[in-house]
């Protein structure tokens, strides 16, 4: 049986032809109005903000206390070791998940509409964020704890059917990359992080899809109060930033534009932390950690202090983004999807860019991959 991801070291395999048993189910699970769509996985901004924890005893104590009190909701050890890829080096692969859960709503109804595989190289000098389209048509491996599994379907069906662990299984099967840690952030968490920094500045892209072009150029939100964001740099609070990065229908690139704006927000969070002096002022950093520690959920082994120290010299210019190489949009399994491969059961044959990217991540050679594929790096 063909396995997703060249040189994959796990054991899950792709089902026989015609085995997409989950199509109708995922259409139901993923349904909902536009107010439920889109989330930025910006937990890495919170993690990076702890980077100055060694700057003073009070900050160090606060960071250690925060680390102890983090909501450790995910146990990756529950995934059988024989089903997982090998860890080949000391680089870190952090999966950042954006959940659309809101306060007062049932967490069981939440979805992961944003997923970024964040690869930090061995010496902590650079990080690479790879966005995984929620509609990417992939194999979702067998999981006895999931309501549905062992089928081909949209990527974000994995979260709806089996939560974070099935999402990890799906990514590891697709890529052969070992996921070391999880950081999940929801709507309220994102707003809290941005507001704790005093806001962020985002360069707004004007709408270019038919029926959404405005004069003056900008983009009008389809959510809530239909806020208008004028083209160019805009200083935004948490609610505004969340609103802007959720828009997709107004752009010809659709969800790809949305993913790029989410990537912009992560960089803006890092830049805002620097410009506001959060990473260099003990009182500000302590206050920031206190006010945002409830914004994320992590895995049982995640160490915020150690991760912060690893990232302490990193700046937004050291963070490069890209989107999972794909063949564009189309129809597979009776659904409108982002096509990963012409033949979903044999992806290596038709998507060599993705195969070589995942190999570069596994071998900690992403910088070399980007040099060989400059067209794939996000501006």
mmCIF file of C-alpha atoms in Angstrom:
data_model
loop_
_atom_site.group_PDB
_atom_site.id
_atom_site.type_symbol
_atom_site.label_atom_id
_atom_site.label_comp_id
_atom_site.label_asym_id
_atom_site.label_seq_id
_atom_site.Cartn_x
_atom_site.Cartn_y
_atom_site.Cartn_z
ATOM 1 C CA UNK A 1 0.000 0.000 0.000
ATOM 2 C CA UNK A 2 1.256 3.470 -0.819
ATOM 3 C CA UNK A 3 1.976 5.685 2.164
ATOM 4 C CA UNK A 4 1.739 9.455 2.267
ATOM 5 C CA UNK A 5 5.080 11.176 2.598
ATOM 6 C CA UNK A 6 8.246 9.900 0.966
ATOM 7 C CA UNK A 7 10.313 7.678 3.299
ATOM 8 C CA UNK A 8 7.584 7.751 5.934
ATOM 9 C CA UNK A 9 8.577 5.695 8.994
ATOM 10 C CA UNK A 10 5.104 5.004 10.366
ATOM 11 C CA UNK A 11 2.725 2.143 9.658
ATOM 12 C CA UNK A 12 -0.652 3.591 8.601
ATOM 13 C CA UNK A 13 -1.507 3.020 4.959
ATOM 14 C CA UNK A 14 -3.850 4.492 2.391
ATOM 15 C CA UNK A 15 -7.158 2.663 1.919
ATOM 16 C CA UNK A 16 -8.140 0.873 -1.301
ATOM 17 C CA UNK A 17 -9.623 2.810 -4.205
ATOM 18 C CA UNK A 18 -13.149 4.000 -3.626
ATOM 19 C CA UNK A 19 -12.724 4.033 0.137
ATOM 20 C CA UNK A 20 -13.717 7.614 0.928
ATOM 21 C CA UNK A 21 -16.357 6.743 3.449
ATOM 22 C CA UNK A 22 -16.382 10.115 5.174
ATOM 23 C CA UNK A 23 -17.486 12.552 2.508
ATOM 24 C CA UNK A 24 -21.041 13.126 3.631
ATOM 25 C CA UNK A 25 -20.054 13.148 7.274
ATOM 26 C CA UNK A 26 -17.412 15.839 6.924
ATOM 27 C CA UNK A 27 -19.761 18.034 4.912
ATOM 28 C CA UNK A 28 -22.123 17.933 7.865
ATOM 29 C CA UNK A 29 -19.435 18.386 10.497
ATOM 30 C CA UNK A 30 -17.807 21.324 8.738
ATOM 31 C CA UNK A 31 -21.050 23.140 8.031
ATOM 32 C CA UNK A 32 -21.781 26.539 9.539
ATOM 33 C CA UNK A 33 -22.079 30.190 8.710
ATOM 34 C CA UNK A 34 -19.171 32.472 7.940
ATOM 35 C CA UNK A 35 -19.008 33.598 11.582
ATOM 36 C CA UNK A 36 -17.524 30.182 12.351
ATOM 37 C CA UNK A 37 -14.851 30.253 9.655
ATOM 38 C CA UNK A 38 -11.156 30.800 9.973
ATOM 39 C CA UNK A 39 -8.743 31.114 12.890
ATOM 40 C CA UNK A 40 -5.151 32.198 13.173
ATOM 41 C CA UNK A 41 -2.814 29.762 14.851
ATOM 42 C CA UNK A 42 -0.717 32.395 16.565
ATOM 43 C CA UNK A 43 0.248 30.494 19.693
ATOM 44 C CA UNK A 44 3.847 30.761 18.526
ATOM 45 C CA UNK A 45 3.633 34.490 19.273
ATOM 46 C CA UNK A 46 2.842 33.711 22.885
ATOM 47 C CA UNK A 47 5.613 31.136 23.057
ATOM 48 C CA UNK A 48 8.159 33.530 21.583
ATOM 49 C CA UNK A 49 7.098 36.234 24.021
ATOM 50 C CA UNK A 50 8.405 34.154 26.928
ATOM 51 C CA UNK A 51 11.841 34.262 25.282
ATOM 52 C CA UNK A 52 13.114 36.928 27.675
ATOM 53 C CA UNK A 53 12.273 34.831 30.721
ATOM 54 C CA UNK A 54 15.912 34.896 31.747
ATOM 55 C CA UNK A 55 15.898 38.700 31.966
ATOM 56 C CA UNK A 56 15.107 38.815 35.673
ATOM 57 C CA UNK A 57 14.110 36.657 38.615
ATOM 58 C CA UNK A 58 10.516 37.925 38.721
ATOM 59 C CA UNK A 59 10.005 37.154 35.036
ATOM 60 C CA UNK A 60 11.673 33.772 35.385
ATOM 61 C CA UNK A 61 9.423 32.906 38.333
ATOM 62 C CA UNK A 62 6.308 34.059 36.470
ATOM 63 C CA UNK A 63 7.255 32.077 33.376
ATOM 64 C CA UNK A 64 7.906 28.936 35.408
ATOM 65 C CA UNK A 65 4.609 29.369 37.218
ATOM 66 C CA UNK A 66 2.836 29.878 33.900
ATOM 67 C CA UNK A 67 4.511 26.773 32.507
ATOM 68 C CA UNK A 68 3.241 24.753 35.463
ATOM 69 C CA UNK A 69 -0.284 26.109 35.097
ATOM 70 C CA UNK A 70 -0.696 25.691 31.329
ATOM 71 C CA UNK A 71 -3.722 23.697 30.197
ATOM 72 C CA UNK A 72 -2.062 20.446 29.092
ATOM 73 C CA UNK A 73 -4.973 19.063 27.133
ATOM 74 C CA UNK A 74 -3.158 16.855 24.629
ATOM 75 C CA UNK A 75 -1.264 13.614 25.254
ATOM 76 C CA UNK A 76 0.789 12.639 22.220
ATOM 77 C CA UNK A 77 2.007 9.545 24.066
ATOM 78 C CA UNK A 78 -1.498 8.156 23.559
ATOM 79 C CA UNK A 79 -0.594 7.648 19.891
ATOM 80 C CA UNK A 80 1.111 4.219 19.549
ATOM 81 C CA UNK A 81 4.829 4.682 18.936
ATOM 82 C CA UNK A 82 4.796 2.171 16.100
ATOM 83 C CA UNK A 83 2.369 4.435 14.205
ATOM 84 C CA UNK A 84 4.674 7.460 14.410
ATOM 85 C CA UNK A 85 7.696 8.626 12.377
ATOM 86 C CA UNK A 86 11.155 8.541 13.915
ATOM 87 C CA UNK A 87 12.734 11.686 15.361
ATOM 88 C CA UNK A 88 15.865 12.186 13.249
ATOM 89 C CA UNK A 89 17.510 15.219 14.897
ATOM 90 C CA UNK A 90 17.123 17.882 17.579
ATOM 91 C CA UNK A 91 15.055 20.296 15.479
ATOM 92 C CA UNK A 92 11.581 21.046 16.884
ATOM 93 C CA UNK A 93 8.316 20.541 15.008
ATOM 94 C CA UNK A 94 5.533 22.468 16.731
ATOM 95 C CA UNK A 95 1.976 22.108 15.472
ATOM 96 C CA UNK A 96 0.040 25.360 15.913
ATOM 97 C CA UNK A 97 -3.725 24.876 15.710
ATOM 98 C CA UNK A 98 -6.368 27.581 15.543
ATOM 99 C CA UNK A 99 -9.697 26.486 16.992
ATOM 100 C CA UNK A 100 -12.909 28.384 16.310
ATOM 101 C CA UNK A 101 -14.169 27.744 19.831
ATOM 102 C CA UNK A 102 -15.756 30.738 21.547
ATOM 103 C CA UNK A 103 -16.475 31.244 25.224
ATOM 104 C CA UNK A 104 -19.863 29.812 26.157
ATOM 105 C CA UNK A 105 -19.950 27.375 23.236
ATOM 106 C CA UNK A 106 -19.534 23.592 23.345
ATOM 107 C CA UNK A 107 -15.884 22.710 22.703
ATOM 108 C CA UNK A 108 -17.059 19.522 20.990
ATOM 109 C CA UNK A 109 -18.409 21.684 18.162
ATOM 110 C CA UNK A 110 -15.078 23.466 17.599
ATOM 111 C CA UNK A 111 -13.089 23.002 14.386
ATOM 112 C CA UNK A 112 -9.493 23.537 13.354
ATOM 113 C CA UNK A 113 -9.709 25.889 10.421
ATOM 114 C CA UNK A 114 -6.064 26.904 10.740
ATOM 115 C CA UNK A 115 -3.107 24.562 11.108
ATOM 116 C CA UNK A 116 0.554 25.541 10.803
ATOM 117 C CA UNK A 117 3.473 23.148 11.103
ATOM 118 C CA UNK A 118 6.194 25.289 12.685
ATOM 119 C CA UNK A 119 9.689 23.866 12.161
ATOM 120 C CA UNK A 120 12.442 25.397 14.329
ATOM 121 C CA UNK A 121 15.940 24.395 13.235
ATOM 122 C CA UNK A 122 18.396 22.711 15.582
ATOM 123 C CA UNK A 123 20.231 25.842 16.696
ATOM 124 C CA UNK A 124 17.054 27.926 17.122
ATOM 125 C CA UNK A 125 18.203 30.547 14.612
ATOM 126 C CA UNK A 126 15.305 30.210 12.166
ATOM 127 C CA UNK A 127 11.746 28.945 11.997
ATOM 128 C CA UNK A 128 9.571 27.941 9.066
ATOM 129 C CA UNK A 129 5.787 27.933 9.158
ATOM 130 C CA UNK A 130 3.992 25.638 6.715
ATOM 131 C CA UNK A 131 0.261 26.293 6.461
ATOM 132 C CA UNK A 132 -1.863 23.226 5.784
ATOM 133 C CA UNK A 133 -5.082 24.120 3.924
ATOM 134 C CA UNK A 134 -8.134 22.952 5.817
ATOM 135 C CA UNK A 135 -9.657 21.620 2.564
ATOM 136 C CA UNK A 136 -6.547 19.656 1.524
ATOM 137 C CA UNK A 137 -7.764 16.233 0.376
ATOM 138 C CA UNK A 138 -5.723 13.652 2.289
ATOM 139 C CA UNK A 139 -5.817 10.238 3.889
ATOM 140 C CA UNK A 140 -7.047 10.280 7.498
ATOM 141 C CA UNK A 141 -5.494 7.248 9.227
ATOM 142 C CA UNK A 142 -7.273 4.678 11.330
ATOM 143 C CA UNK A 143 -7.832 5.732 14.930
ATOM 144 C CA UNK A 144 -9.927 3.601 17.293
ATOM 145 C CA UNK A 145 -10.783 6.696 19.360
ATOM 146 C CA UNK A 146 -12.193 8.655 16.398
ATOM 147 C CA UNK A 147 -15.817 8.711 15.267
ATOM 148 C CA UNK A 148 -14.632 8.304 11.660
ATOM 149 C CA UNK A 149 -11.168 7.412 10.315
ATOM 150 C CA UNK A 150 -9.318 5.277 7.740
ATOM 151 C CA UNK A 151 -10.678 7.301 4.844
ATOM 152 C CA UNK A 152 -9.862 10.008 2.327
ATOM 153 C CA UNK A 153 -11.368 13.414 3.081
ATOM 154 C CA UNK A 154 -10.656 17.074 3.802
ATOM 155 C CA UNK A 155 -7.827 17.637 6.246
ATOM 156 C CA UNK A 156 -9.868 19.454 8.894
ATOM 157 C CA UNK A 157 -12.247 16.500 9.131
ATOM 158 C CA UNK A 158 -9.527 14.863 11.248
ATOM 159 C CA UNK A 159 -10.020 17.417 14.029
ATOM 160 C CA UNK A 160 -13.814 17.138 13.851
ATOM 161 C CA UNK A 161 -13.708 13.335 14.055
ATOM 162 C CA UNK A 162 -10.799 12.699 16.398
ATOM 163 C CA UNK A 163 -9.481 15.965 17.803
ATOM 164 C CA UNK A 164 -5.828 16.905 18.032
ATOM 165 C CA UNK A 165 -4.441 13.363 18.129
ATOM 166 C CA UNK A 166 -6.133 12.343 14.870
ATOM 167 C CA UNK A 167 -4.926 15.624 13.370
ATOM 168 C CA UNK A 168 -1.374 14.697 14.413
ATOM 169 C CA UNK A 169 -1.763 11.194 12.991
ATOM 170 C CA UNK A 170 -2.983 12.670 9.709
ATOM 171 C CA UNK A 171 -0.076 15.121 9.416
ATOM 172 C CA UNK A 172 2.525 12.546 10.373
ATOM 173 C CA UNK A 173 1.118 10.068 7.867
ATOM 174 C CA UNK A 174 1.037 12.735 5.158
ATOM 175 C CA UNK A 175 4.515 14.100 5.765
ATOM 176 C CA UNK A 176 6.613 11.569 7.676
ATOM 177 C CA UNK A 177 7.468 14.471 10.043
ATOM 178 C CA UNK A 178 7.419 13.757 13.785
ATOM 179 C CA UNK A 179 5.292 16.312 15.669
ATOM 180 C CA UNK A 180 6.989 17.188 18.966
ATOM 181 C CA UNK A 181 4.520 19.612 20.526
ATOM 182 C CA UNK A 182 1.060 21.142 20.187
ATOM 183 C CA UNK A 183 -0.059 24.722 20.830
ATOM 184 C CA UNK A 184 -3.764 25.431 20.303
ATOM 185 C CA UNK A 185 -5.360 28.870 20.548
ATOM 186 C CA UNK A 186 -9.016 29.827 20.146
ATOM 187 C CA UNK A 187 -10.889 33.032 19.202
ATOM 188 C CA UNK A 188 -10.803 34.485 22.692
ATOM 189 C CA UNK A 189 -7.151 33.558 23.149
ATOM 190 C CA UNK A 190 -6.099 35.346 19.984
ATOM 191 C CA UNK A 191 -7.947 38.515 20.985
ATOM 192 C CA UNK A 192 -6.309 38.384 24.434
ATOM 193 C CA UNK A 193 -2.795 38.035 22.989
ATOM 194 C CA UNK A 194 -3.187 40.952 20.571
ATOM 195 C CA UNK A 195 -4.825 43.216 23.153
ATOM 196 C CA UNK A 196 -2.126 42.408 25.724
ATOM 197 C CA UNK A 197 0.410 43.759 23.226
ATOM 198 C CA UNK A 198 -1.552 46.972 22.697
ATOM 199 C CA UNK A 199 -2.615 45.939 19.198
ATOM 200 C CA UNK A 200 -0.800 45.052 15.997
ATOM 201 C CA UNK A 201 -0.296 46.700 12.603
ATOM 202 C CA UNK A 202 -1.392 44.691 9.562
ATOM 203 C CA UNK A 203 -1.020 45.640 5.906
ATOM 204 C CA UNK A 204 -4.562 45.135 4.606
ATOM 205 C CA UNK A 205 -4.994 43.551 1.187
ATOM 206 C CA UNK A 206 -7.848 45.063 -0.841
ATOM 207 C CA UNK A 207 -10.647 42.752 -1.953
ATOM 208 C CA UNK A 208 -10.351 41.646 -5.580
ATOM 209 C CA UNK A 209 -13.172 39.126 -6.016
ATOM 210 C CA UNK A 210 -16.244 40.024 -8.058
ATOM 211 C CA UNK A 211 -18.914 41.702 -5.951
ATOM 212 C CA UNK A 212 -16.539 42.616 -3.129
ATOM 213 C CA UNK A 213 -14.324 45.327 -4.671
ATOM 214 C CA UNK A 214 -14.727 48.642 -2.826
ATOM 215 C CA UNK A 215 -13.990 52.320 -3.406
ATOM 216 C CA UNK A 216 -11.774 53.332 -1.681
ATOM 217 C CA UNK A 217 -9.835 50.051 -1.958
ATOM 218 C CA UNK A 218 -10.029 47.800 1.062
ATOM 219 C CA UNK A 219 -12.094 44.918 2.350
ATOM 220 C CA UNK A 220 -15.439 44.904 4.138
ATOM 221 C CA UNK A 221 -15.910 42.143 6.691
ATOM 222 C CA UNK A 222 -18.768 39.749 6.075
ATOM 223 C CA UNK A 223 -18.986 39.143 9.831
ATOM 224 C CA UNK A 224 -20.560 41.001 12.731
ATOM 225 C CA UNK A 225 -20.721 44.746 12.189
ATOM 226 C CA UNK A 226 -19.166 44.489 8.707
ATOM 227 C CA UNK A 227 -16.108 46.527 9.611
ATOM 228 C CA UNK A 228 -14.340 48.154 6.659
ATOM 229 C CA UNK A 229 -10.547 47.841 6.567
ATOM 230 C CA UNK A 230 -8.882 50.326 4.221
ATOM 231 C CA UNK A 231 -6.054 49.049 2.049
ATOM 232 C CA UNK A 232 -2.605 49.515 3.560
ATOM 233 C CA UNK A 233 -1.251 49.551 7.135
ATOM 234 C CA UNK A 234 -3.956 49.409 9.816
ATOM 235 C CA UNK A 235 -3.440 49.415 13.591
ATOM 236 C CA UNK A 236 -5.861 46.821 14.975
ATOM 237 C CA UNK A 237 -6.973 45.591 18.359
ATOM 238 C CA UNK A 238 -7.558 41.884 18.962
ATOM 239 C CA UNK A 239 -11.160 41.815 17.761
ATOM 240 C CA UNK A 240 -10.301 43.711 14.574
ATOM 241 C CA UNK A 241 -7.253 41.558 13.818
ATOM 242 C CA UNK A 242 -9.282 38.383 14.260
ATOM 243 C CA UNK A 243 -12.025 39.749 12.003
ATOM 244 C CA UNK A 244 -9.620 40.719 9.208
ATOM 245 C CA UNK A 245 -7.677 37.453 9.101
ATOM 246 C CA UNK A 246 -10.913 35.446 8.865
ATOM 247 C CA UNK A 247 -11.957 36.991 5.544
ATOM 248 C CA UNK A 248 -11.636 34.851 2.404
ATOM 249 C CA UNK A 249 -14.666 35.166 0.146
ATOM 250 C CA UNK A 250 -13.592 38.683 -0.888
ATOM 251 C CA UNK A 251 -10.357 37.437 -2.476
ATOM 252 C CA UNK A 252 -9.782 35.614 -5.739
ATOM 253 C CA UNK A 253 -7.299 33.393 -3.905
ATOM 254 C CA UNK A 254 -9.931 32.565 -1.284
ATOM 255 C CA UNK A 255 -8.530 30.486 1.557
ATOM 256 C CA UNK A 256 -4.965 30.938 0.296
ATOM 257 C CA UNK A 257 -5.261 34.700 0.860
ATOM 258 C CA UNK A 258 -6.709 34.014 4.304
ATOM 259 C CA UNK A 259 -3.755 31.776 5.203
ATOM 260 C CA UNK A 260 -1.309 34.459 4.067
ATOM 261 C CA UNK A 261 -3.035 37.061 6.255
ATOM 262 C CA UNK A 262 -2.843 34.679 9.206
ATOM 263 C CA UNK A 263 0.879 34.316 8.622
ATOM 264 C CA UNK A 264 1.146 38.121 8.537
ATOM 265 C CA UNK A 265 -0.555 38.282 11.916
ATOM 266 C CA UNK A 266 1.919 35.913 13.555
ATOM 267 C CA UNK A 267 4.780 38.112 12.364
ATOM 268 C CA UNK A 268 2.910 41.240 13.495
ATOM 269 C CA UNK A 269 2.505 39.760 16.979
ATOM 270 C CA UNK A 270 6.250 39.174 17.182
ATOM 271 C CA UNK A 271 7.007 42.686 15.881
ATOM 272 C CA UNK A 272 4.521 44.255 18.296
ATOM 273 C CA UNK A 273 6.116 42.450 21.243
ATOM 274 C CA UNK A 274 9.451 43.960 20.259
ATOM 275 C CA UNK A 275 8.262 47.487 19.494
ATOM 276 C CA UNK A 276 6.260 47.665 22.724
ATOM 277 C CA UNK A 277 9.307 46.583 24.682
ATOM 278 C CA UNK A 278 7.518 43.527 26.036
ATOM 279 C CA UNK A 279 10.534 41.279 25.561
ATOM 280 C CA UNK A 280 12.953 43.702 27.165
ATOM 281 C CA UNK A 281 10.948 45.076 30.102
ATOM 282 C CA UNK A 282 10.463 42.848 33.114
ATOM 283 C CA UNK A 283 7.189 44.427 34.272
ATOM 284 C CA UNK A 284 5.655 44.391 30.778
ATOM 285 C CA UNK A 285 6.657 40.809 30.115
ATOM 286 C CA UNK A 286 5.375 39.636 33.489
ATOM 287 C CA UNK A 287 2.053 41.386 32.845
ATOM 288 C CA UNK A 288 1.848 39.903 29.349
ATOM 289 C CA UNK A 289 2.488 36.377 30.581
ATOM 290 C CA UNK A 290 -0.112 36.795 33.331
ATOM 291 C CA UNK A 291 -2.753 38.114 30.948
ATOM 292 C CA UNK A 292 -2.293 35.547 28.184
ATOM 293 C CA UNK A 293 -1.424 32.321 29.981
ATOM 294 C CA UNK A 294 -5.016 31.108 29.617
ATOM 295 C CA UNK A 295 -5.004 31.742 25.875
ATOM 296 C CA UNK A 296 -3.496 28.433 24.832
ATOM 297 C CA UNK A 297 -3.671 24.699 25.361
ATOM 298 C CA UNK A 298 -0.571 22.562 24.954
ATOM 299 C CA UNK A 299 0.581 18.956 25.097
ATOM 300 C CA UNK A 300 1.663 17.236 28.296
ATOM 301 C CA UNK A 301 5.398 17.518 27.535
ATOM 302 C CA UNK A 302 5.521 21.109 26.289
ATOM 303 C CA UNK A 303 7.927 23.332 28.261
ATOM 304 C CA UNK A 304 7.195 26.997 27.622
ATOM 305 C CA UNK A 305 10.358 28.191 29.364
ATOM 306 C CA UNK A 306 12.726 25.875 27.489
ATOM 307 C CA UNK A 307 10.986 26.671 24.203
ATOM 308 C CA UNK A 308 11.204 30.384 24.942
ATOM 309 C CA UNK A 309 14.923 30.145 25.596
ATOM 310 C CA UNK A 310 15.361 28.266 22.308
ATOM 311 C CA UNK A 311 13.566 31.101 20.494
ATOM 312 C CA UNK A 312 14.950 34.010 22.510
ATOM 313 C CA UNK A 313 17.072 35.470 19.689
ATOM 314 C CA UNK A 314 14.488 34.970 16.975
ATOM 315 C CA UNK A 315 12.747 37.905 15.280
ATOM 316 C CA UNK A 316 9.980 38.024 12.692
ATOM 317 C CA UNK A 317 12.521 38.237 9.865
ATOM 318 C CA UNK A 318 13.788 34.830 10.994
ATOM 319 C CA UNK A 319 10.336 33.325 10.503
ATOM 320 C CA UNK A 320 9.562 32.274 6.923
ATOM 321 C CA UNK A 321 6.172 31.044 5.770
ATOM 322 C CA UNK A 322 4.944 28.857 2.965
ATOM 323 C CA UNK A 323 1.840 26.856 2.127
ATOM 324 C CA UNK A 324 1.796 23.109 1.582
ATOM 325 C CA UNK A 325 2.605 22.550 -2.129
ATOM 326 C CA UNK A 326 -0.590 21.541 -3.873
ATOM 327 C CA UNK A 327 -2.215 21.294 -7.301
ATOM 328 C CA UNK A 328 -4.852 23.987 -6.723
ATOM 329 C CA UNK A 329 -8.576 23.616 -6.184
ATOM 330 C CA UNK A 330 -10.834 21.070 -7.808
ATOM 331 C CA UNK A 331 -13.076 18.113 -7.045
ATOM 332 C CA UNK A 332 -12.103 14.833 -5.404
ATOM 333 C CA UNK A 333 -14.279 12.371 -3.534
ATOM 334 C CA UNK A 334 -17.331 14.334 -4.678
ATOM 335 C CA UNK A 335 -16.211 17.467 -2.826
ATOM 336 C CA UNK A 336 -14.661 20.824 -3.684
ATOM 337 C CA UNK A 337 -11.177 20.528 -2.231
ATOM 338 C CA UNK A 338 -7.562 21.637 -2.412
ATOM 339 C CA UNK A 339 -5.893 18.893 -4.426
ATOM 340 C CA UNK A 340 -2.767 17.423 -2.869
ATOM 341 C CA UNK A 341 -2.258 14.828 -5.604
ATOM 342 C CA UNK A 342 -4.009 13.769 -8.812
ATOM 343 C CA UNK A 343 -4.096 10.268 -7.403
ATOM 344 C CA UNK A 344 -4.708 10.560 -3.626
ATOM 345 C CA UNK A 345 -3.474 6.982 -3.165
ATOM 346 C CA UNK A 346 -0.153 7.742 -4.841
ATOM 347 C CA UNK A 347 0.704 11.367 -3.938
ATOM 348 C CA UNK A 348 4.465 11.064 -4.387
ATOM 349 C CA UNK A 349 4.108 10.651 -8.152
ATOM 350 C CA UNK A 350 2.265 13.913 -8.821
ATOM 351 C CA UNK A 351 3.447 16.309 -6.094
ATOM 352 C CA UNK A 352 7.255 16.178 -6.004
ATOM 353 C CA UNK A 353 7.528 19.650 -4.419
ATOM 354 C CA UNK A 354 5.594 18.483 -1.358
ATOM 355 C CA UNK A 355 7.581 15.258 -1.144
ATOM 356 C CA UNK A 356 10.883 17.157 -1.189
ATOM 357 C CA UNK A 357 9.605 19.750 1.330
ATOM 358 C CA UNK A 358 8.620 17.119 3.881
ATOM 359 C CA UNK A 359 11.977 15.413 3.403
ATOM 360 C CA UNK A 360 13.687 18.759 4.051
ATOM 361 C CA UNK A 361 11.670 19.245 7.243
ATOM 362 C CA UNK A 362 12.533 15.742 8.452
ATOM 363 C CA UNK A 363 16.235 16.306 7.749
ATOM 364 C CA UNK A 364 16.269 19.912 9.052
ATOM 365 C CA UNK A 365 17.254 21.283 5.641
ATOM 366 C CA UNK A 366 14.343 23.645 4.973
ATOM 367 C CA UNK A 367 16.633 26.580 4.213
ATOM 368 C CA UNK A 368 18.170 24.594 1.358
ATOM 369 C CA UNK A 369 14.701 23.636 0.102
ATOM 370 C CA UNK A 370 13.585 27.292 0.012
ATOM 371 C CA UNK A 371 16.732 28.253 -1.905
ATOM 372 C CA UNK A 372 15.834 25.625 -4.498
ATOM 373 C CA UNK A 373 12.139 26.637 -4.573
ATOM 374 C CA UNK A 374 12.058 30.436 -4.197
ATOM 375 C CA UNK A 375 8.603 30.614 -5.810
ATOM 376 C CA UNK A 376 7.082 28.651 -2.912
ATOM 377 C CA UNK A 377 8.099 31.061 -0.125
ATOM 378 C CA UNK A 378 5.400 33.507 0.944
ATOM 379 C CA UNK A 379 6.303 37.169 0.595
#
